[in-house]
PDB file of N, CA and C in Angstrom:
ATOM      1  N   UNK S   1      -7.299  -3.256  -7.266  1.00 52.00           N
ATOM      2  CA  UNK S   1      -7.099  -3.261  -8.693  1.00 52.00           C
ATOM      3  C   UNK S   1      -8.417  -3.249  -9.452  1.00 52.00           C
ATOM      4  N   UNK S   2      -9.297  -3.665  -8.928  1.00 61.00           N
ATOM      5  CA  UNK S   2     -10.693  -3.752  -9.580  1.00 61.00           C
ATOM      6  C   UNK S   2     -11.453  -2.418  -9.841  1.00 61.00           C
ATOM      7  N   UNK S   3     -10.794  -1.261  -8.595  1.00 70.00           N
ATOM      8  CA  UNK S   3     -11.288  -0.184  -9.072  1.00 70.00           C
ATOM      9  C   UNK S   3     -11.002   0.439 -10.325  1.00 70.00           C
ATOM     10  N   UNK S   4      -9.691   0.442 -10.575  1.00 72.00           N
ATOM     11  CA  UNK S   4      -8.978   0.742 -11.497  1.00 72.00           C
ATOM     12  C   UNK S   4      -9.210   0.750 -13.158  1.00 72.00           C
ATOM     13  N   UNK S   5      -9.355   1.133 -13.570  1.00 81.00           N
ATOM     14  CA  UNK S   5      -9.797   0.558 -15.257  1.00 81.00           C
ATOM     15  C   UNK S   5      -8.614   1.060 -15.762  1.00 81.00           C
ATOM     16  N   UNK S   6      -8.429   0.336 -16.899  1.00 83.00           N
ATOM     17  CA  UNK S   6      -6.556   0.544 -17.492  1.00 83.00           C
ATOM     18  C   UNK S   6      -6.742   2.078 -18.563  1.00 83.00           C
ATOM     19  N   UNK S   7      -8.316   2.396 -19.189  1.00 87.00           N
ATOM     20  CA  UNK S   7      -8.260   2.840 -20.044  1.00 87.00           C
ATOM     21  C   UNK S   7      -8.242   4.515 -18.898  1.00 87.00           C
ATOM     22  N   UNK S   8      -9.078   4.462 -17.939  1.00 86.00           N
ATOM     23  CA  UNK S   8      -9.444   5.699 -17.153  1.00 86.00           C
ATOM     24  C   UNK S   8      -7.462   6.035 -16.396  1.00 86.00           C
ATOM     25  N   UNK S   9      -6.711   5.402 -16.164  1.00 84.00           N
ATOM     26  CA  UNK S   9      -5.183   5.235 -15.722  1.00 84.00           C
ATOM     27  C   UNK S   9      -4.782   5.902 -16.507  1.00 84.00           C
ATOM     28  N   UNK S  10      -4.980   5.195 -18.200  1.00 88.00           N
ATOM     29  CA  UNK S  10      -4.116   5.726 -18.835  1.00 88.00           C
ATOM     30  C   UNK S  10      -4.359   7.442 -19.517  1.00 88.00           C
ATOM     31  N   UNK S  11      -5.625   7.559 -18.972  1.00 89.00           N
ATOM     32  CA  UNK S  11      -6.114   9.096 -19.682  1.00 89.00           C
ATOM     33  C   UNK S  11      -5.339  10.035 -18.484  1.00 89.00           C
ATOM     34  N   UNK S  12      -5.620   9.356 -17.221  1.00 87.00           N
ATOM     35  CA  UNK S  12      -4.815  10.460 -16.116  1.00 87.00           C
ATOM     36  C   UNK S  12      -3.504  10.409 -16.277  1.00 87.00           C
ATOM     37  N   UNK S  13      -2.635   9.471 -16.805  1.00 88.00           N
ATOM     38  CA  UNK S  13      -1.340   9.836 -17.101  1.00 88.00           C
ATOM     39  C   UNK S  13      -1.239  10.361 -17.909  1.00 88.00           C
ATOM     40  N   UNK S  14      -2.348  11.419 -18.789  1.00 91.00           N
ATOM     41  CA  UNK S  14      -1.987  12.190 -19.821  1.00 91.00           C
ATOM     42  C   UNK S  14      -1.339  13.356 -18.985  1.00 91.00           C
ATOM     43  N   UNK S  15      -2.108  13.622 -17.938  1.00 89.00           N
ATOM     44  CA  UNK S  15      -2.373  15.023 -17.282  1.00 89.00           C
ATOM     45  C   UNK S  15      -1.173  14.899 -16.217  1.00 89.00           C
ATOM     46  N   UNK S  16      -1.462  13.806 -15.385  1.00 86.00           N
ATOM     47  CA  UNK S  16      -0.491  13.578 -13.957  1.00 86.00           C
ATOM     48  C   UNK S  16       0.158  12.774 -13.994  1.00 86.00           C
ATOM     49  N   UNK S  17       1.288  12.158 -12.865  1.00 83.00           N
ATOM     50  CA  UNK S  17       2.291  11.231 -12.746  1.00 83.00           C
ATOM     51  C   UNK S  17       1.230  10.387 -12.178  1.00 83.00           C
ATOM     52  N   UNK S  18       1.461   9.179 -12.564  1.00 84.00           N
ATOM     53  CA  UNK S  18       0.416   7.976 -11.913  1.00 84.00           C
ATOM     54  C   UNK S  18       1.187   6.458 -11.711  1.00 84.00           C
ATOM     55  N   UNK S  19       0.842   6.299 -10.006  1.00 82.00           N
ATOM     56  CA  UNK S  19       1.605   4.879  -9.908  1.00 82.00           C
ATOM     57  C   UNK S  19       0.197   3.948  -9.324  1.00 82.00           C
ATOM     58  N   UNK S  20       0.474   2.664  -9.759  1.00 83.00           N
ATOM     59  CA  UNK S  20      -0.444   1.543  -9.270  1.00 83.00           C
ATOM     60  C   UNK S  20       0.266   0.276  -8.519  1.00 83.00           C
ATOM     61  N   UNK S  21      -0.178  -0.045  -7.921  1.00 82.00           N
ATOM     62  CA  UNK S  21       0.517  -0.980  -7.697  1.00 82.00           C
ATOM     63  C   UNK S  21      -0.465  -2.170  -7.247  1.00 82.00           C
ATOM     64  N   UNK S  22       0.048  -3.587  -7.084  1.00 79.00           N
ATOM     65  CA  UNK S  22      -0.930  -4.351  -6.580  1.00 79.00           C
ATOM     66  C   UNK S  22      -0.348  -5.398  -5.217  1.00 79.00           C
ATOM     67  N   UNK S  23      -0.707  -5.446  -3.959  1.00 81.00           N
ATOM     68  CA  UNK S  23      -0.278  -6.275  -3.171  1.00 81.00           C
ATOM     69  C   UNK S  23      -1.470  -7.007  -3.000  1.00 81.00           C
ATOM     70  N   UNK S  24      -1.006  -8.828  -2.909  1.00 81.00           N
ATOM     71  CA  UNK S  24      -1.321  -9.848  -2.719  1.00 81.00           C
ATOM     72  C   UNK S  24      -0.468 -10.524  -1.587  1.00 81.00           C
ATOM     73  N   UNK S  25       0.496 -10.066  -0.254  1.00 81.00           N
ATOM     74  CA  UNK S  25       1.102 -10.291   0.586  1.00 81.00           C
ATOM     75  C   UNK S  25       1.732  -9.440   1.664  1.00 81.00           C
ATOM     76  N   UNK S  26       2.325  -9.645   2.574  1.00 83.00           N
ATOM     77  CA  UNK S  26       2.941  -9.256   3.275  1.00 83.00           C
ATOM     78  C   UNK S  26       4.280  -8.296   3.228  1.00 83.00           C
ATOM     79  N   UNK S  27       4.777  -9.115   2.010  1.00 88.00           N
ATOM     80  CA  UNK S  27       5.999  -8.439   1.128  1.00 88.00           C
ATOM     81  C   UNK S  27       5.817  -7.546   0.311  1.00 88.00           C
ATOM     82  N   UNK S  28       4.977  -7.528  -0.417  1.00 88.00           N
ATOM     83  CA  UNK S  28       4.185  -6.427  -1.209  1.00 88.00           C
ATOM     84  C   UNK S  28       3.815  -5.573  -0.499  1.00 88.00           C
ATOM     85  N   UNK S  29       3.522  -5.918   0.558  1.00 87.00           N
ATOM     86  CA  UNK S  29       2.610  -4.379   1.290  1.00 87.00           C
ATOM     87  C   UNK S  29       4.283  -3.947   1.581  1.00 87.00           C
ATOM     88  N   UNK S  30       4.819  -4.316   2.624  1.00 91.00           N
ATOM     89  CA  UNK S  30       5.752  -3.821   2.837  1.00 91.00           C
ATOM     90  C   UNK S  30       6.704  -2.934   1.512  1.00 91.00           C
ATOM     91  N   UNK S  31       7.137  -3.491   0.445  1.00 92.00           N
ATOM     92  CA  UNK S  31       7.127  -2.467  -0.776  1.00 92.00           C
ATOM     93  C   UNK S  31       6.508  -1.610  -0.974  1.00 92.00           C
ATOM     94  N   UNK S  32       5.648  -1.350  -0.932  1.00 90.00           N
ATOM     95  CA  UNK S  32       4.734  -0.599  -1.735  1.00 90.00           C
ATOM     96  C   UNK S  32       4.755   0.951  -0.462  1.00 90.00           C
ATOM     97  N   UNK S  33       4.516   0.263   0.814  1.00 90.00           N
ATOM     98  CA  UNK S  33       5.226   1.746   1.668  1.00 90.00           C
ATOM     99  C   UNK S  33       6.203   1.976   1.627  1.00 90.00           C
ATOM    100  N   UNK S  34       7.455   1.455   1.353  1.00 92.00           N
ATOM    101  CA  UNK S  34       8.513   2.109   0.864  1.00 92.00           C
ATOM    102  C   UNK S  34       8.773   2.564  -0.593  1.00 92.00           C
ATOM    103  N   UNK S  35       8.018   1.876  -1.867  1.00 91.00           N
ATOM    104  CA  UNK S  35       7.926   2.917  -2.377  1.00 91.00           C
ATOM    105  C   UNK S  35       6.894   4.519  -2.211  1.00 91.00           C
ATOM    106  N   UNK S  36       5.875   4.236  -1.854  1.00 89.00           N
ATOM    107  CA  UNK S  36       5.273   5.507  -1.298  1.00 89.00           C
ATOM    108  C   UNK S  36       6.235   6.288  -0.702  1.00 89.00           C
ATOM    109  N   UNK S  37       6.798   5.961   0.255  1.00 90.00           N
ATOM    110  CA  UNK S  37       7.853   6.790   1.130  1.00 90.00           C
ATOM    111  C   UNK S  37       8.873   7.445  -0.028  1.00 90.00           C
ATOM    112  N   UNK S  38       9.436   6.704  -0.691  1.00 91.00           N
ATOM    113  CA  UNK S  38      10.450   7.349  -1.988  1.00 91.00           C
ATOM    114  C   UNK S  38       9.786   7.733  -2.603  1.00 91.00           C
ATOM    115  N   UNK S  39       8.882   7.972  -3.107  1.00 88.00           N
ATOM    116  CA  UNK S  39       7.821   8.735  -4.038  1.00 88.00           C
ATOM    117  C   UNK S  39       7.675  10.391  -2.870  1.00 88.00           C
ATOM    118  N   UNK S  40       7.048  10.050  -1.874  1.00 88.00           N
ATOM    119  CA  UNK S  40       6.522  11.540  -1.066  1.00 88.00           C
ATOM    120  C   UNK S  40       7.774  12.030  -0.753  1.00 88.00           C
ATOM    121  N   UNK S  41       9.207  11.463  -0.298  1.00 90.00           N
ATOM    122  CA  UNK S  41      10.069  12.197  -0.041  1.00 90.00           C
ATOM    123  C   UNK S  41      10.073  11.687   1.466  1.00 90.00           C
ATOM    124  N   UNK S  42       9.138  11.089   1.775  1.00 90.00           N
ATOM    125  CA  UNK S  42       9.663  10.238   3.665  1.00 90.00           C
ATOM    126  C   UNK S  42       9.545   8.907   3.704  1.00 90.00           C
ATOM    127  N   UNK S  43      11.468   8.564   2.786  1.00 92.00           N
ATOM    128  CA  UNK S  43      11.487   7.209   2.899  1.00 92.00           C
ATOM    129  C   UNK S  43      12.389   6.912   3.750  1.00 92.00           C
ATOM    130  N   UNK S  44      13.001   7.496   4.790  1.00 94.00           N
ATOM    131  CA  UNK S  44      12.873   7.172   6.259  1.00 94.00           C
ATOM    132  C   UNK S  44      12.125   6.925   6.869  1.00 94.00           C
ATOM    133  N   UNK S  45      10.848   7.251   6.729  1.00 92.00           N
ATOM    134  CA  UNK S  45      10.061   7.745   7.832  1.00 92.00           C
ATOM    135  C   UNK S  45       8.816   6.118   7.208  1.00 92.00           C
ATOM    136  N   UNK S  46       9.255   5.697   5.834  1.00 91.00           N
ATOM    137  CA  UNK S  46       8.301   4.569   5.653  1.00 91.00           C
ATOM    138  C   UNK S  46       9.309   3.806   5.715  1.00 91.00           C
ATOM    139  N   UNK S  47      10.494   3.306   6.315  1.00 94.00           N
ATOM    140  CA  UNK S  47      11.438   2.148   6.264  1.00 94.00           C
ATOM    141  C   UNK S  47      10.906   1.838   7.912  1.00 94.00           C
ATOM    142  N   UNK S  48      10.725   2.962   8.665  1.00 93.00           N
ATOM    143  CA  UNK S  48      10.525   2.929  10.138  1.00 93.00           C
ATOM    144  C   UNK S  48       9.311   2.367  10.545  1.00 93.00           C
ATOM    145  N   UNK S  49       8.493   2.383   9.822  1.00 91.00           N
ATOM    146  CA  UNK S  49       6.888   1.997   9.631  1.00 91.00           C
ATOM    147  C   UNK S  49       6.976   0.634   9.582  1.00 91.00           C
ATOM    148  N   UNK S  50       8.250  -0.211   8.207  1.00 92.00           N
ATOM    149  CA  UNK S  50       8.101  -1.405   7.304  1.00 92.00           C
ATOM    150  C   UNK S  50       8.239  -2.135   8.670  1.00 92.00           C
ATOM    151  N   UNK S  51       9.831  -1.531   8.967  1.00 93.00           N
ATOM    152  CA  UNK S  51      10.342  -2.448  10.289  1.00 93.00           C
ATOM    153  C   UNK S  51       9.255  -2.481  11.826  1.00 93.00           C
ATOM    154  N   UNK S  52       8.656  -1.715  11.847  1.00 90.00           N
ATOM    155  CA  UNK S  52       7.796  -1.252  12.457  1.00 90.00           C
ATOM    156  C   UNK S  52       6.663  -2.744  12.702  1.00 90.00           C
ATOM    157  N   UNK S  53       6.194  -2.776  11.715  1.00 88.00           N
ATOM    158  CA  UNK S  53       5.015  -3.438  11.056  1.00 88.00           C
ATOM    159  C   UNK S  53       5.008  -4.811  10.832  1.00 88.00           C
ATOM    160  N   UNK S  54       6.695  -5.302  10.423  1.00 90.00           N
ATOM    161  CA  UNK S  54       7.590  -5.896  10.640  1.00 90.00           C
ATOM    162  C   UNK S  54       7.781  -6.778  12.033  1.00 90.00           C
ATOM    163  N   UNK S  55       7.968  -6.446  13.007  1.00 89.00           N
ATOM    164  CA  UNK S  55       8.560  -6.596  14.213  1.00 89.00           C
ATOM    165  C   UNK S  55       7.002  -6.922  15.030  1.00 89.00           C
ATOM    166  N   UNK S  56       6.327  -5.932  14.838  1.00 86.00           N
ATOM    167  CA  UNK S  56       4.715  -6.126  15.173  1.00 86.00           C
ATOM    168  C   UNK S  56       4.199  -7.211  14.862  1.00 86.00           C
ATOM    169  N   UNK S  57       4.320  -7.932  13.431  1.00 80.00           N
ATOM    170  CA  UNK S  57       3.876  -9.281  13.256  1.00 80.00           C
ATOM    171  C   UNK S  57       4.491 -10.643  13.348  1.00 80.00           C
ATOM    172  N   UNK S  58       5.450 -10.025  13.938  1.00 81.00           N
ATOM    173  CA  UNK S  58       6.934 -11.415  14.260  1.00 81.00           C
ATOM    174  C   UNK S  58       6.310 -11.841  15.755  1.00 81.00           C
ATOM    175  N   UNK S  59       6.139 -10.362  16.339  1.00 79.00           N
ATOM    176  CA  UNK S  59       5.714 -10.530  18.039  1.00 79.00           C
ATOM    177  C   UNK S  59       4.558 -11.173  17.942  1.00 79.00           C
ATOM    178  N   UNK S  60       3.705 -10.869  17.146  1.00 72.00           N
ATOM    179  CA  UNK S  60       2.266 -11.238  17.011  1.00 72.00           C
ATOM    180  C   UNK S  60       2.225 -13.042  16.951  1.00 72.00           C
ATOM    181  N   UNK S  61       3.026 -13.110  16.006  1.00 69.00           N
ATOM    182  CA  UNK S  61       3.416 -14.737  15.809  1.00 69.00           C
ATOM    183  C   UNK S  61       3.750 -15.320  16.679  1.00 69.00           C
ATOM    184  N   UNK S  62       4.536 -14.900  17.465  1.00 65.00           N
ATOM    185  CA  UNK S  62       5.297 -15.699  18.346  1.00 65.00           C
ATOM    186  C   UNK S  62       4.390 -15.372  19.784  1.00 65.00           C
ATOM    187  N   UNK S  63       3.752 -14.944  19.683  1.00 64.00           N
ATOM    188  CA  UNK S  63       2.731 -14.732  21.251  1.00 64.00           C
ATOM    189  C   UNK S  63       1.495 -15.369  20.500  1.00 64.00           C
ATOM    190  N   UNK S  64       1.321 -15.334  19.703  1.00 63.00           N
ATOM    191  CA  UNK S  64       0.197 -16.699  19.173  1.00 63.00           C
ATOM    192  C   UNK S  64       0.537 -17.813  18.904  1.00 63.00           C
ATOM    193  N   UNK S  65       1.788 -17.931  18.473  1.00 62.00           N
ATOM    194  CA  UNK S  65       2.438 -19.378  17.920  1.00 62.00           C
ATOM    195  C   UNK S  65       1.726 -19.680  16.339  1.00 62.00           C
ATOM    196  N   UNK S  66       1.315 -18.793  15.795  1.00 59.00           N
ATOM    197  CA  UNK S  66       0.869 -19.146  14.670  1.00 59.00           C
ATOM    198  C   UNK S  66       1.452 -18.735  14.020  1.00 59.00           C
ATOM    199  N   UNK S  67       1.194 -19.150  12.011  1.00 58.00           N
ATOM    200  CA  UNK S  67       1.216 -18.686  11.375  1.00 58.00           C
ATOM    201  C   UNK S  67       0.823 -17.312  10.815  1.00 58.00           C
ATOM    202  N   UNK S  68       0.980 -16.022  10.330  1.00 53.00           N
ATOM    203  CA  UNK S  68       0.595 -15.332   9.612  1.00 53.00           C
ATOM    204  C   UNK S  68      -0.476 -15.309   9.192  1.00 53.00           C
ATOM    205  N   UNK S  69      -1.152 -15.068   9.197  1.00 54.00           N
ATOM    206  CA  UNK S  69      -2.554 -14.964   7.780  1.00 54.00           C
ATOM    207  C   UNK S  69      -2.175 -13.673   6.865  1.00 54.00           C
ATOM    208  N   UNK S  70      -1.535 -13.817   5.606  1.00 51.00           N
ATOM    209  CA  UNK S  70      -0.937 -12.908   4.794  1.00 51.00           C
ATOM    210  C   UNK S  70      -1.884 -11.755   4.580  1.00 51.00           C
ATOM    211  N   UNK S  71      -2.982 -12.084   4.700  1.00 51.00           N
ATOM    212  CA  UNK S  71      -4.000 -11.143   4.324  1.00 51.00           C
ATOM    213  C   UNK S  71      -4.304  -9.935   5.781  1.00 51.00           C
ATOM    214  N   UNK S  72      -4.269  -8.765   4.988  1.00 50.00           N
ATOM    215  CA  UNK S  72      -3.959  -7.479   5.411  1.00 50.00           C
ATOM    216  C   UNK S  72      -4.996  -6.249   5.246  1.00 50.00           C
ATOM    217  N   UNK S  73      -5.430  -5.184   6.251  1.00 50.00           N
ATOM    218  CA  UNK S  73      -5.971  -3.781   5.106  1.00 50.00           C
ATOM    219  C   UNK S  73      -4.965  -3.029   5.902  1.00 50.00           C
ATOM    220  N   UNK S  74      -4.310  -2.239   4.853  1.00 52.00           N
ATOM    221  CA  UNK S  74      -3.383  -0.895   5.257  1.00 52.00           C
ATOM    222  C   UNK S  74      -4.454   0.413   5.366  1.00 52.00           C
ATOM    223  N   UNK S  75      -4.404   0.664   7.026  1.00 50.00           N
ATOM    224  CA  UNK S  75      -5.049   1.934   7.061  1.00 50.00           C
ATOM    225  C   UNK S  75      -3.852   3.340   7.046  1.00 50.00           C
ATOM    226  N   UNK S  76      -4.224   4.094   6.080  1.00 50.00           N
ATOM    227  CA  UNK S  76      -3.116   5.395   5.902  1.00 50.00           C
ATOM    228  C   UNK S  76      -3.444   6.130   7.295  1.00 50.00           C
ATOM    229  N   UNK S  77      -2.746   6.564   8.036  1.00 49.00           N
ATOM    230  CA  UNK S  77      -3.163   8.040   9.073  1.00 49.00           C
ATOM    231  C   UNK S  77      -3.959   9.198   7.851  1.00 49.00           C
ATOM    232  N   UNK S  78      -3.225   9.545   7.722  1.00 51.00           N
ATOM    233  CA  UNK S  78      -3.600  10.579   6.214  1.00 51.00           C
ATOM    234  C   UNK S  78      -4.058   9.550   5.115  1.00 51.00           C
ATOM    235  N   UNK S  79      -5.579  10.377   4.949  1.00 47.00           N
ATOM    236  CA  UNK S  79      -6.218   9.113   3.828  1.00 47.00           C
ATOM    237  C   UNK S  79      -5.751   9.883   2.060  1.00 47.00           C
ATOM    238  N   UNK S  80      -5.498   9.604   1.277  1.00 48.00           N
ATOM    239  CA  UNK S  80      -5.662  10.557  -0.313  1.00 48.00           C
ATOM    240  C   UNK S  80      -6.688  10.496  -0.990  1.00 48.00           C
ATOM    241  N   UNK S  81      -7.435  11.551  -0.903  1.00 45.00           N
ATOM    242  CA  UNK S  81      -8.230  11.228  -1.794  1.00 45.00           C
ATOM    243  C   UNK S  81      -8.625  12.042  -3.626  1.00 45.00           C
ATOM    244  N   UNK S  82      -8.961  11.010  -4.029  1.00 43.00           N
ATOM    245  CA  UNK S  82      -8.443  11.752  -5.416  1.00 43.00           C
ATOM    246  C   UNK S  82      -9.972  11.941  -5.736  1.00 43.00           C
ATOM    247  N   UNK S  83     -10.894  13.048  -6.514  1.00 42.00           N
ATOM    248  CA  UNK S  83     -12.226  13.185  -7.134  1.00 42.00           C
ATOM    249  C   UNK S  83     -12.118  13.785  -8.823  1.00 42.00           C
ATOM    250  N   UNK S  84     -13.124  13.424  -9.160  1.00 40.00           N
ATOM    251  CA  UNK S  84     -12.922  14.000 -10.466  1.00 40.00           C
ATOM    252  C   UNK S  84     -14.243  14.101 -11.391  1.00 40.00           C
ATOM    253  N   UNK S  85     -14.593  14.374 -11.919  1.00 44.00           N
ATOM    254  CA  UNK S  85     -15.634  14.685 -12.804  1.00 44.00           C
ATOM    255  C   UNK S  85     -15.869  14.055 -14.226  1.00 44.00           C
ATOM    256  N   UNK S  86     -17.108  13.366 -14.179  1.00 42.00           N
ATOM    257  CA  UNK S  86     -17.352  12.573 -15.690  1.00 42.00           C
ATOM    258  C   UNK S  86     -18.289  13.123 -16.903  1.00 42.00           C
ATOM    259  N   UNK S  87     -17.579  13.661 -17.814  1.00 45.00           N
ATOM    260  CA  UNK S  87     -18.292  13.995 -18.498  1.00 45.00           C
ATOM    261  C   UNK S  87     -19.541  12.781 -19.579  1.00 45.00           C
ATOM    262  N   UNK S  88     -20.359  13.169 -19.084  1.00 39.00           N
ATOM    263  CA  UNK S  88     -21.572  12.191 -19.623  1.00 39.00           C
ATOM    264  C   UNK S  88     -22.598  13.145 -20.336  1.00 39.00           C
TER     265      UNK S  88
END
């Protein structure tokens, strides 16, 4: 979110469709690939991931016996990258 500036957001939603979102958890992340998935059109294919990802950190727990540490980085396979030009 820090990259983000509200005023530079709101000039690209003049031009393009623009979503933000912010995760601070486990649950959030998990949202946020399923909305991605309903946004690109493979929200099968990100429900399979959630549960996926899901099931991965249940096992993880339970073969550590620990708690979670909520804190996360989501690496994309396919990265997006967006560039653009500042007029100065």
């Amino acid at each position: 979110k820090e990259e983000n500036i509200k005023e530079q957001i709101i000039e690209l939603s003049n031009f393009f469709p623009v979503w933000v979102t912010e995760v601070n958890n486990l649950e959030d992340n998990y949202s946020m690939i399923s909305d991605i998935g309903k946004l690109t059109g493979k929200a099968m294919n990100s429900e399979q991931l959630v549960k996926d990802l899901q099931l991965s950190f249940e096992k993880y727990r339970l073969d550590k016996n620990e708690k979670i540490n909520e804190k996360c980085l989501v690496l994309l396979k396919t990265q997006i990258i967006i560039m653009s030009t500042s007029k100065n």
